[in-house]
Coordinates of C-alpha atoms (C1' of nucleotides) in Angstrom, one line a residue:
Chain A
X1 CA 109.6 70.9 80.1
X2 CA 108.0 68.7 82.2
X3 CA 104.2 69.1 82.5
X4 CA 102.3 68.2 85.8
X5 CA 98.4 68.1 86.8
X6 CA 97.1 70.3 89.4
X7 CA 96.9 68.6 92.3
X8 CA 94.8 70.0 96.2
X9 CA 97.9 70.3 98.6
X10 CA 98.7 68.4 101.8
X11 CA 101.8 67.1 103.2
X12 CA 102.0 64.2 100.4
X13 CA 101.8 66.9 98.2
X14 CA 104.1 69.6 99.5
X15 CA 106.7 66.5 100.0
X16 CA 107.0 67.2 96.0
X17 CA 107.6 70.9 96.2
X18 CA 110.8 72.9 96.3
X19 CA 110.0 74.7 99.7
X20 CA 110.6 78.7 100.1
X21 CA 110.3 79.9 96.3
X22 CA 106.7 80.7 94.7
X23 CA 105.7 82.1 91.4
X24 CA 102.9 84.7 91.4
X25 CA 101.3 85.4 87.8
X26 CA 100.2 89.0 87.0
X27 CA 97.8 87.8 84.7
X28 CA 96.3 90.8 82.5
X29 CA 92.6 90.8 80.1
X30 CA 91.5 93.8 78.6
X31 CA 87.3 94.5 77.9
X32 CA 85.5 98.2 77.0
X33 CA 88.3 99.9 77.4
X34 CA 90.0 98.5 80.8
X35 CA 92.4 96.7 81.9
X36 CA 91.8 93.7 84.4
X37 CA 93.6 91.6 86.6
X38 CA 92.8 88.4 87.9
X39 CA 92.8 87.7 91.6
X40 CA 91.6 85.9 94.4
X41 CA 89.9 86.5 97.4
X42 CA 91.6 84.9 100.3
X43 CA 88.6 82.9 102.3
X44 CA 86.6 85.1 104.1
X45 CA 89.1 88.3 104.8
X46 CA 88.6 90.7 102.2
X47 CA 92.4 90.6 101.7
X48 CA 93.3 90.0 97.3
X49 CA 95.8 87.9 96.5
X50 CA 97.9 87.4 92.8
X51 CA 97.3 83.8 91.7
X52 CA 100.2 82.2 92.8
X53 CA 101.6 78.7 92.8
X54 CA 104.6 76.6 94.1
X55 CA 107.2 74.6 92.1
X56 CA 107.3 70.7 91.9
X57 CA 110.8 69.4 92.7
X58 CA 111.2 68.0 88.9
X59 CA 109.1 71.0 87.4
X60 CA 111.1 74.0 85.3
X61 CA 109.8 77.2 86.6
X62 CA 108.2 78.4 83.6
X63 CA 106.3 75.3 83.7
X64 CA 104.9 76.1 86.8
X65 CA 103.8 79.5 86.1
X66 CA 102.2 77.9 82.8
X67 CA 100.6 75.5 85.3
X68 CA 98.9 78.5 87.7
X69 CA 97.4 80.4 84.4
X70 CA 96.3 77.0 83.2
X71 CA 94.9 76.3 86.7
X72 CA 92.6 79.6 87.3
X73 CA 91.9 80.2 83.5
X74 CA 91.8 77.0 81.6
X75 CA 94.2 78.6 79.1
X76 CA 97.6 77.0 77.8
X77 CA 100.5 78.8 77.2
X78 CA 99.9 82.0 76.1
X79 CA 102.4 84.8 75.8
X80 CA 103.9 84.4 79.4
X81 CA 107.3 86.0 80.5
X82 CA 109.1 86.3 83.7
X83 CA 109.6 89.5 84.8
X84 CA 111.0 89.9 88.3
X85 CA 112.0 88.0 91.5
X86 CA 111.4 89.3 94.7
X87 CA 113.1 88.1 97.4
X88 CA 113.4 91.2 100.1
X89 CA 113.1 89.0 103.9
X90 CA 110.5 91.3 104.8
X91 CA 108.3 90.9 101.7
X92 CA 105.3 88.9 103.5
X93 CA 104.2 90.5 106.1
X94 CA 103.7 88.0 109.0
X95 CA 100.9 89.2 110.1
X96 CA 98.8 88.3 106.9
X97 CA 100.1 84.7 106.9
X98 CA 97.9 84.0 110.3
X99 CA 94.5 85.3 108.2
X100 CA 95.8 83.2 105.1
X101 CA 95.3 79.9 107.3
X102 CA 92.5 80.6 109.1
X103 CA 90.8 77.9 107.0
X104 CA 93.2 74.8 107.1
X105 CA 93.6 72.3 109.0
X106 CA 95.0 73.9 112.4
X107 CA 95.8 70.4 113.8
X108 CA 98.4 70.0 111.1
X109 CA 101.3 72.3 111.6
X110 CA 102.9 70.6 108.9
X111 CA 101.4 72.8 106.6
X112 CA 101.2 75.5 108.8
X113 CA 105.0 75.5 108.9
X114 CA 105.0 75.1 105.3
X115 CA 103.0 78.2 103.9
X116 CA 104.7 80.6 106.7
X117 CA 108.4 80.0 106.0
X118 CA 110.1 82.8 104.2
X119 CA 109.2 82.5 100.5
X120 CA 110.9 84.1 97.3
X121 CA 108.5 84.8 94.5
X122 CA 109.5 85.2 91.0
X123 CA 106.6 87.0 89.0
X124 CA 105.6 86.6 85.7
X125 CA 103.4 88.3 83.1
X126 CA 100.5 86.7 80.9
X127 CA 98.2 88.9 78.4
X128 CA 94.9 86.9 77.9
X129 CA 91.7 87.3 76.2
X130 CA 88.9 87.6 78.5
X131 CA 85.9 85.6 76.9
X132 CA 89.0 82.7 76.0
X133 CA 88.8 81.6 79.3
X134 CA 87.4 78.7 80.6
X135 CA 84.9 79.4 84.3
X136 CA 87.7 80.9 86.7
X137 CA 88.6 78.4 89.1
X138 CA 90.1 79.6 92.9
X139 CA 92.8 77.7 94.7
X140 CA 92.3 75.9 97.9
X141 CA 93.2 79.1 99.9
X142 CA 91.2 81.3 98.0
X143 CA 86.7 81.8 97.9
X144 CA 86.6 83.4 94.6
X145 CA 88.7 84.1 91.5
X146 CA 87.9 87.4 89.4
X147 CA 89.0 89.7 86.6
X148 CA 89.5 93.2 89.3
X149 CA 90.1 96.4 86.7
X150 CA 93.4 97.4 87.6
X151 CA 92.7 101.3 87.7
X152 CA 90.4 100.2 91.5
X153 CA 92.8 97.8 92.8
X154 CA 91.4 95.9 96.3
X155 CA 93.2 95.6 99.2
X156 CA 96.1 93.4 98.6
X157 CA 98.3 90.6 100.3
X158 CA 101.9 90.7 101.4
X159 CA 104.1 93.1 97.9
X160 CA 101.5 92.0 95.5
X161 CA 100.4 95.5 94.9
X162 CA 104.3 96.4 94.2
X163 CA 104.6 92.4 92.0
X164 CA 101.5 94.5 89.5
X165 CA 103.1 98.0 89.4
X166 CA 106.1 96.5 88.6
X167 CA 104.3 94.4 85.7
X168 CA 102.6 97.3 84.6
X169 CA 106.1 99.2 84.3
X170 CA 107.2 96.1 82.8
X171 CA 104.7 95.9 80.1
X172 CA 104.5 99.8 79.4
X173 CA 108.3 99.5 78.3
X174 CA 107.4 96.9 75.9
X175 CA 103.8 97.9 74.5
X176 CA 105.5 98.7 71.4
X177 CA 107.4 95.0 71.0
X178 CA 104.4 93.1 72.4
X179 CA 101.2 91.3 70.7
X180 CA 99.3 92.7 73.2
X181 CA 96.1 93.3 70.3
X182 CA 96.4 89.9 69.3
X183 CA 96.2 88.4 73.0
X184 CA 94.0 90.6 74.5
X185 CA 91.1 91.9 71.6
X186 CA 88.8 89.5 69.8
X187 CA 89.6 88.2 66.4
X188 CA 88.1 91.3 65.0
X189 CA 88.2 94.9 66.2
X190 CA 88.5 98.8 65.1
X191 CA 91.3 100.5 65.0
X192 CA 89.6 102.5 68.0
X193 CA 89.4 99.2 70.1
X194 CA 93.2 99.2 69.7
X195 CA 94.1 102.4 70.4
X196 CA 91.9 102.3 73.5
X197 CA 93.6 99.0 74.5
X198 CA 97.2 101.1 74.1
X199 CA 95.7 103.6 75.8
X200 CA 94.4 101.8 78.6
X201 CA 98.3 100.2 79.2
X202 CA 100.1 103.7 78.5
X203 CA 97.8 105.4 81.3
X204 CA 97.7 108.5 78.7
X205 CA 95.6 109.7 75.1
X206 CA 97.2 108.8 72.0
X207 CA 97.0 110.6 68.7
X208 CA 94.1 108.9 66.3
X209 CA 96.3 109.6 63.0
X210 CA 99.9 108.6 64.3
X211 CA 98.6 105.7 66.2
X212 CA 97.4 104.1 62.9
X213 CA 99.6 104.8 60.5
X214 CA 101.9 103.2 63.0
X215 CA 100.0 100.3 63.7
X216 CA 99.5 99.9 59.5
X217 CA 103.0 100.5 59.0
X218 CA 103.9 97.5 61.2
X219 CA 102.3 95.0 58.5
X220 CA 100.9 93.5 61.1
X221 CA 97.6 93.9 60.8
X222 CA 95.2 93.0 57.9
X223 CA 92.5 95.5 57.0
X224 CA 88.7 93.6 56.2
X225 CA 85.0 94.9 56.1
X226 CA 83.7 98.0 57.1
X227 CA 81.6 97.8 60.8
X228 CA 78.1 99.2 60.0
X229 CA 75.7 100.7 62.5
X230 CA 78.3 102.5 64.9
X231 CA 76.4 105.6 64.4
X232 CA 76.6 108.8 63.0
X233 CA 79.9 108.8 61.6
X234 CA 81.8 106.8 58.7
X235 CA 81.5 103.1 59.2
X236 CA 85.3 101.9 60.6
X237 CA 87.2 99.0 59.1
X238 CA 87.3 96.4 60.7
X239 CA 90.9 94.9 61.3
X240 CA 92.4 91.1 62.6
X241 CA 96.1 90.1 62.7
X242 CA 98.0 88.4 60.3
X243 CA 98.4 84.6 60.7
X244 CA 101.3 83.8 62.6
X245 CA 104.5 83.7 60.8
X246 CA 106.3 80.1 60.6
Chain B
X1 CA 118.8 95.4 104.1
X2 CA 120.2 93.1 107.2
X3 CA 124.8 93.0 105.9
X4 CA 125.9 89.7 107.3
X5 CA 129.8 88.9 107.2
X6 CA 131.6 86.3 105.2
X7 CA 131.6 82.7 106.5
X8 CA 133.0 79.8 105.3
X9 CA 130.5 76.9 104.7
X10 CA 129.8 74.7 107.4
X11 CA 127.3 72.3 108.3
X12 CA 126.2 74.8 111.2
X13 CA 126.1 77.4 108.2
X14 CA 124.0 75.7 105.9
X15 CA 121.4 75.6 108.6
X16 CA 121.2 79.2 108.3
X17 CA 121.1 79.1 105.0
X18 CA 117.9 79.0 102.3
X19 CA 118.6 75.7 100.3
X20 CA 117.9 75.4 96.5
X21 CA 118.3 79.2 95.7
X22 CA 121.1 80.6 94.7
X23 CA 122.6 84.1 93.8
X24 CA 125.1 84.6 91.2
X25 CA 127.3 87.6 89.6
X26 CA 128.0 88.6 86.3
X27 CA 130.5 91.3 87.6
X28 CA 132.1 92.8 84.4
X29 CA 135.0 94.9 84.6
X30 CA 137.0 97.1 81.5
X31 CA 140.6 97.6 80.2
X32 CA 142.2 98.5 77.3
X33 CA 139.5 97.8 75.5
X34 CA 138.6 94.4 76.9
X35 CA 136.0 93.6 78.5
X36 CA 136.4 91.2 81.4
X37 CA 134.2 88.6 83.6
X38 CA 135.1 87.8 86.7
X39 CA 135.5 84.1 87.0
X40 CA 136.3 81.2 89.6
X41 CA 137.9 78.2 88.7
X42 CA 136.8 74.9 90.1
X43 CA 139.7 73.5 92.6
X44 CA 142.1 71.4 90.0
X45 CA 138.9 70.9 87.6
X46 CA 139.4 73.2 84.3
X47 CA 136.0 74.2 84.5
X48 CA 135.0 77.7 85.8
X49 CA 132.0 79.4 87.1
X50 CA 130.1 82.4 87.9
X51 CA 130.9 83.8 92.0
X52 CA 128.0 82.8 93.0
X53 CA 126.4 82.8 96.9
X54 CA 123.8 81.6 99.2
X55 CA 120.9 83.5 100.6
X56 CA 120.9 83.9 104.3
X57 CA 117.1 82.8 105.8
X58 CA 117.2 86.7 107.2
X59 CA 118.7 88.2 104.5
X60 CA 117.6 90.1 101.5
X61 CA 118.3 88.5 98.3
X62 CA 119.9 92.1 96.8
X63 CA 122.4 92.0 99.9
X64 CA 123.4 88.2 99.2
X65 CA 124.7 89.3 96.0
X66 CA 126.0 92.3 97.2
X67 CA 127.9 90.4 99.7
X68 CA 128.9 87.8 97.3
X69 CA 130.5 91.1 95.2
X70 CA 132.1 92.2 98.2
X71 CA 133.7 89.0 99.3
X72 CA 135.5 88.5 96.0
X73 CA 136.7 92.0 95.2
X74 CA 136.5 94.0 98.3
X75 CA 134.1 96.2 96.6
X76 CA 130.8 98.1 98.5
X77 CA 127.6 97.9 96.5
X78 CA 128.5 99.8 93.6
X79 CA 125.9 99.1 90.5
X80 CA 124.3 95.7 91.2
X81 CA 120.6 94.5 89.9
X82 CA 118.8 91.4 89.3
X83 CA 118.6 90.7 85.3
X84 CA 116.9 87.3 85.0
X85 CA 116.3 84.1 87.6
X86 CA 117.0 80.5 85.8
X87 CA 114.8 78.1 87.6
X88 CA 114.9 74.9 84.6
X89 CA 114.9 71.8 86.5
X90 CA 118.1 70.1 84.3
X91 CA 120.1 73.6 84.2
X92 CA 123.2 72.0 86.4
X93 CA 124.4 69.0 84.9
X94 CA 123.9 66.4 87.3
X95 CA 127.6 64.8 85.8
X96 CA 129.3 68.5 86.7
X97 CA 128.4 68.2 90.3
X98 CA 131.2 65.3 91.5
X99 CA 133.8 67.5 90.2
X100 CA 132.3 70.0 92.2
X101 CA 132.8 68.1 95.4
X102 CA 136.0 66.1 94.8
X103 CA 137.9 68.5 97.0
X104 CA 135.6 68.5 100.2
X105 CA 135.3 66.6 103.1
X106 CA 133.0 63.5 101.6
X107 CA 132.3 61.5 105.2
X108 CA 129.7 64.9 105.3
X109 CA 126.8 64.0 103.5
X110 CA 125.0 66.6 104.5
X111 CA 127.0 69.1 102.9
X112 CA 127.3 66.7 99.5
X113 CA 123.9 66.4 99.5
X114 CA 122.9 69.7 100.0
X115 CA 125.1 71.0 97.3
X116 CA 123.6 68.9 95.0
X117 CA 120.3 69.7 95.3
X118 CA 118.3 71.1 92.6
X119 CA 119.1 75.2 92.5
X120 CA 117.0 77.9 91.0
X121 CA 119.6 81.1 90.9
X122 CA 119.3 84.7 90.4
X123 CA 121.4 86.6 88.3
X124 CA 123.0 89.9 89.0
X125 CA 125.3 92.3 87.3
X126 CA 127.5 94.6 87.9
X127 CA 129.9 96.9 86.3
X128 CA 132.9 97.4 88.6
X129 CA 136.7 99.6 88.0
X130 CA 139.2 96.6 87.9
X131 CA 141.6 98.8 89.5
X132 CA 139.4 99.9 92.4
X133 CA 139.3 96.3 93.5
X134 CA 141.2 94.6 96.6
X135 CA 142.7 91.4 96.2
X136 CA 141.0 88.9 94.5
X137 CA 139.7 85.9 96.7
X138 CA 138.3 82.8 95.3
X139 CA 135.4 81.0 97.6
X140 CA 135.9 77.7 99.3
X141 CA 135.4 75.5 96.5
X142 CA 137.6 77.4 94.1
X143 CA 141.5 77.8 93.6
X144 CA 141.6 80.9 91.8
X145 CA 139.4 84.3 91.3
X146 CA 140.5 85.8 87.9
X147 CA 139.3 88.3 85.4
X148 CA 138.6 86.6 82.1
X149 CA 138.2 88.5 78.3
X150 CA 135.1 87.7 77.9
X151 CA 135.5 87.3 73.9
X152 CA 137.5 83.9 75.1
X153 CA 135.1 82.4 77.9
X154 CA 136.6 79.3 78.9
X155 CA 134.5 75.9 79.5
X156 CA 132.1 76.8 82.5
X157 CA 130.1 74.7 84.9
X158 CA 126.2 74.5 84.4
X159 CA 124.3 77.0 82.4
X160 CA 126.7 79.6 83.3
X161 CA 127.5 80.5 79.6
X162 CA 124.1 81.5 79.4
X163 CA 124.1 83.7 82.1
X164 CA 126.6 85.3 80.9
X165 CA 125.1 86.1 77.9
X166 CA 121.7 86.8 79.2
X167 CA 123.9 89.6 81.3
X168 CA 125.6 90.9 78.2
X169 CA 122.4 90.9 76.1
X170 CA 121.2 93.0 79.0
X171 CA 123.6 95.3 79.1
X172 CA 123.9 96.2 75.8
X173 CA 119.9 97.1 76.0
X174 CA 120.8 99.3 78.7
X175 CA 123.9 100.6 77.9
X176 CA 122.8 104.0 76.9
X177 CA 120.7 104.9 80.4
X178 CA 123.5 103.3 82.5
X179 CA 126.4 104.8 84.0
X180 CA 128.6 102.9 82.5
X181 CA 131.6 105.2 82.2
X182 CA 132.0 106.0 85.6
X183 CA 131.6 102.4 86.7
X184 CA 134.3 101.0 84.2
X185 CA 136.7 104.1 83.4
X186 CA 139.4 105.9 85.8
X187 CA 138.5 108.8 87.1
X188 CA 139.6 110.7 83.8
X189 CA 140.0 109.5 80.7
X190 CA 139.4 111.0 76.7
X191 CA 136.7 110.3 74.7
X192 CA 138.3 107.9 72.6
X193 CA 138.2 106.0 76.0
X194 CA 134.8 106.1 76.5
X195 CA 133.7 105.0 73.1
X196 CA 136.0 102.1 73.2
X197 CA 134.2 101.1 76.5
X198 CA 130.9 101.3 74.6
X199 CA 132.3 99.5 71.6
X200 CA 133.7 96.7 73.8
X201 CA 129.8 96.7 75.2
X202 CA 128.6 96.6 71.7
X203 CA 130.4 94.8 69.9
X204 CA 130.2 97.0 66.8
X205 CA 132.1 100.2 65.6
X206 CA 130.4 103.4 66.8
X207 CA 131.1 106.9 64.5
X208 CA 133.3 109.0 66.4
X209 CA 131.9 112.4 65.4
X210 CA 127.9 111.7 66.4
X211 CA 130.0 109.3 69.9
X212 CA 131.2 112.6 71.0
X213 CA 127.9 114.9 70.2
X214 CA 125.9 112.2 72.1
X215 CA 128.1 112.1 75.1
X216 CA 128.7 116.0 75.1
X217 CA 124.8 116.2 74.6
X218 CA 123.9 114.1 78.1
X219 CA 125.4 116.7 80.3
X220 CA 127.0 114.2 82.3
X221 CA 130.5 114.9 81.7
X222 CA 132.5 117.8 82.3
X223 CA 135.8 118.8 80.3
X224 CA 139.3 119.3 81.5
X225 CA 142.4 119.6 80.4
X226 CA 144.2 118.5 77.3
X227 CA 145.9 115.0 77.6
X228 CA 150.0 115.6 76.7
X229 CA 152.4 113.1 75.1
X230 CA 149.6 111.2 73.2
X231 CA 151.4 111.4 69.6
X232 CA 152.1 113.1 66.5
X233 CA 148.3 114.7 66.3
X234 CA 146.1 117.1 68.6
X235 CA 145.9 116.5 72.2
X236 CA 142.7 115.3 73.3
X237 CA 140.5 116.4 76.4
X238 CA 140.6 114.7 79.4
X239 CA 136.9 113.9 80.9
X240 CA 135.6 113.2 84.2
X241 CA 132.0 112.6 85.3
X242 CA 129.6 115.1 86.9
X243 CA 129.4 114.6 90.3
X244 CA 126.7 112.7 91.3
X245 CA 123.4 114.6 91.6
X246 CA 122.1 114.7 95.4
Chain C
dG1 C1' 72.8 120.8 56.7
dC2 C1' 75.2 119.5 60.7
dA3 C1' 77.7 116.9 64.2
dA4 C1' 80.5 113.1 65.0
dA5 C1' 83.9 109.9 64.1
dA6 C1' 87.0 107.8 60.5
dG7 C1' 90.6 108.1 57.2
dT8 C1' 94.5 110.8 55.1
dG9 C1' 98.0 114.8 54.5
dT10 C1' 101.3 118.1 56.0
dT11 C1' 104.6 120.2 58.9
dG12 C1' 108.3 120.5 62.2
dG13 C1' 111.4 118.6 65.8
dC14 C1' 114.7 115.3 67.4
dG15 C1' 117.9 111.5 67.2
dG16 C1' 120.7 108.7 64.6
dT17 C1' 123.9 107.9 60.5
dA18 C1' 127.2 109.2 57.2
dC19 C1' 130.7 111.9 55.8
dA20 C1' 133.2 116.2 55.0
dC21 C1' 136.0 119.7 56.8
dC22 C1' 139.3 122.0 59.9
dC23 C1' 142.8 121.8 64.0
dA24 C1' 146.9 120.6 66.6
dT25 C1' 151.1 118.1 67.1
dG26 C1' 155.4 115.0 66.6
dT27 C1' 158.4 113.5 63.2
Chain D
dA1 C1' 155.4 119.3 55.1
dC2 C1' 152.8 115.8 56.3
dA3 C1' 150.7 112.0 58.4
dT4 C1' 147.8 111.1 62.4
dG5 C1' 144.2 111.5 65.3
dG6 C1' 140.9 115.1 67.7
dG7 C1' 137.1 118.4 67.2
dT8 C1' 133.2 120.3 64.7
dG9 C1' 129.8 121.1 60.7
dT10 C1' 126.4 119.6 57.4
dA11 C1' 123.1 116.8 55.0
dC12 C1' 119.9 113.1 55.1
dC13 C1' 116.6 109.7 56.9
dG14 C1' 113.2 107.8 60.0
dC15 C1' 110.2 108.3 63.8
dC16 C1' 107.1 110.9 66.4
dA17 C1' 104.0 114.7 67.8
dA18 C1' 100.7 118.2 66.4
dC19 C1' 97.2 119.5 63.7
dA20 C1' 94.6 120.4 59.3
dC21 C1' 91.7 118.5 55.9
dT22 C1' 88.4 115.3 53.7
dT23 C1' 85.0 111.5 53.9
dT24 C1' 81.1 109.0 55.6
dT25 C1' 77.0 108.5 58.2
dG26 C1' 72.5 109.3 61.2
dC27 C1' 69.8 112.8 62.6

DNA sequence: GCAAAAGTGTTGGCGGTACACCCATGT
DNA sequence: ACATGGGTGTACCGCCAACACTTTTGC
């Protein structure tokens, strides 16, 4: 796996890049009970794009999906998976690509040529914790770069809104196989943070008992202090996850 | 979904086509308790590889592998989805590719060079009747389109084993809310049939008694008549699927 | 004391596994 | 009759959903 530093594009650059395949990251933090997803706001049209990226010719693809997270967030290589490619003809609609470079360089149709060519996008996944970011940092096509709960989603570009449903489906399937706690909650939370974090993925109410003796059961989870001043009410334990196993 | 019609490879073709992505097929077929992969073999190499296909700059990616299904075994878009895209920058070994292209036309550098080029492919499976197939036809770089046990893979180009196994590690995930009777079997067949089939999918026994509850318990079959001439011992029921569900 | 939330217990259903028991048939 | 394989019954276990009960805490 060969690692490579973002770089701005132009035509030096895009020389380097396998032309006509992308990878878009749905890229997933969790805070007060709801789901976020990063996005970016194309320049000045109110259209929300996926962070997205292109493949160096000498790059693996992981790599560069590793390399888009790294680029918005600041985060390495978390928990990151492919999950789907999409490669339908009709997937970008061509009349979005003409608002996409209303900012470039008009002069050069290199690039022009470049971003409007028929692309196939392979998505992948990446459950991050929020406040473990570093300040979120939008690409050259893009004015700003935020967490957007998922439940409001803005309007978006080209299949992106179909890339996150089909993450979402993705990750539902696999809630139960995932460390989605340990890369979405803080070092230390309730069992109540958890179950709202399941909650929030599954789209439905969980049962309080079930859900932890489950979540005990999985010996996953190490039990510490009791939280005081939540209220009226018995003071929760307070709960982290188990060193990783070697 | 644009069809387009089987070509062979030209340079006038590769124009048309998108370069550096390719599709290939894990097309599994069943008898007598075998499984089997459909394989071509490399023209006078020893080394065989997945059918494989290129993606038309108007076509959908599904379709390219449908077609690519179609061309070798006559077949119409039975079962066939994506499973997993392999996009490592080493995964063909540069030293595979001369044997690759020891039988074309070598003045052409434009087709040597654009075979060589670094590929990201898609894989898709699919789970065809062996006997429901036309003619076998190998593609232009192979002499010979066979169905292989896939207990005894032979060597294969590239990362192909991989794919294969990827494919297989998929299936047998999925083997339980697939159709995978009434893609592999003859129209009838008993149960002992059936559980074979999902025995050979397995690779592990299955209990006979709680097989047959299961399968009676899905609804999906319905019972015919008793099979004659199958021993010294009962005769056992002849199945057949439900029609499909409109 | 009372409400609210946390922790634990109990029950029943369902699916999977293991295995026992009959049934039909050709030799 | 008997061996062989087909069809069905029963018991057990683990997982999950539903819900009851007890405990702690601030007002």
């Amino acid at each position: 796996m060969k690692k490579i530093t973002s770089e701005q594009w132009s035509p030096e650059v895009l020389e380097k890049l396998i032309p006509g395949h992308s990878v878009d990251c749905v890229i997933l933090g969790y805070r007060n009970g709801n789901l976020y997803v990063l996005l970016l706001e194309w320049k000045g049209t109110g259209i929300w794009g996926l962070p997205g990226g292109f493949i160096y010719r000498d790059e693996d693809m992981d790599c560069a999906a590793g390399r888009v997270l790294k680029e918005r967030t600041g985060l390495d290589y978390p928990f990151l998976s492919q999950f789907h490619t999409f490669g339908d003809y009709g997937r970008r609609d061509p009349a979005q690509t003409p608002q996409l470079l209303e900012t470039w360089d008009a002069e050069d149709t290199r690039l022009r040529d470049w971003i409007i060519q028929r692309f196939i996008t392979t998505g992948y996944f990446a459950l991050v914790n929020i406040d473990a970011c570093g300040p979120l940092k939008p690409d050259p096509l893009s004015s700003q770069c935020s967490w957007i709960p998922s439940r409001t989603l803005p309007l978006l570009a080209f299949d992106h809104k179909e890339i996150i449903h089909t993450a979402m489906e993705h990750l539902r399937r696999q809630v139960n196989y995932l460390p989605v706690g340990e890369s979405l909650l803080p070092e230390t939370f309730t069992m109540k943070d958890l179950q709202l974090l399941h909650e929030a993925i599954l789209g439905k109410k969980l049962d309080r008992a079930n859900f932890q003796r489950k979540m005990l059961k999985s010996e996953l989870l190490i039990r510490g202090a009791r939280k005081t001043g939540t209220g009226p009410h018995k003071a929760p334990y307070l709960y982290r996850f188990l060193p990783e196993k070697q």
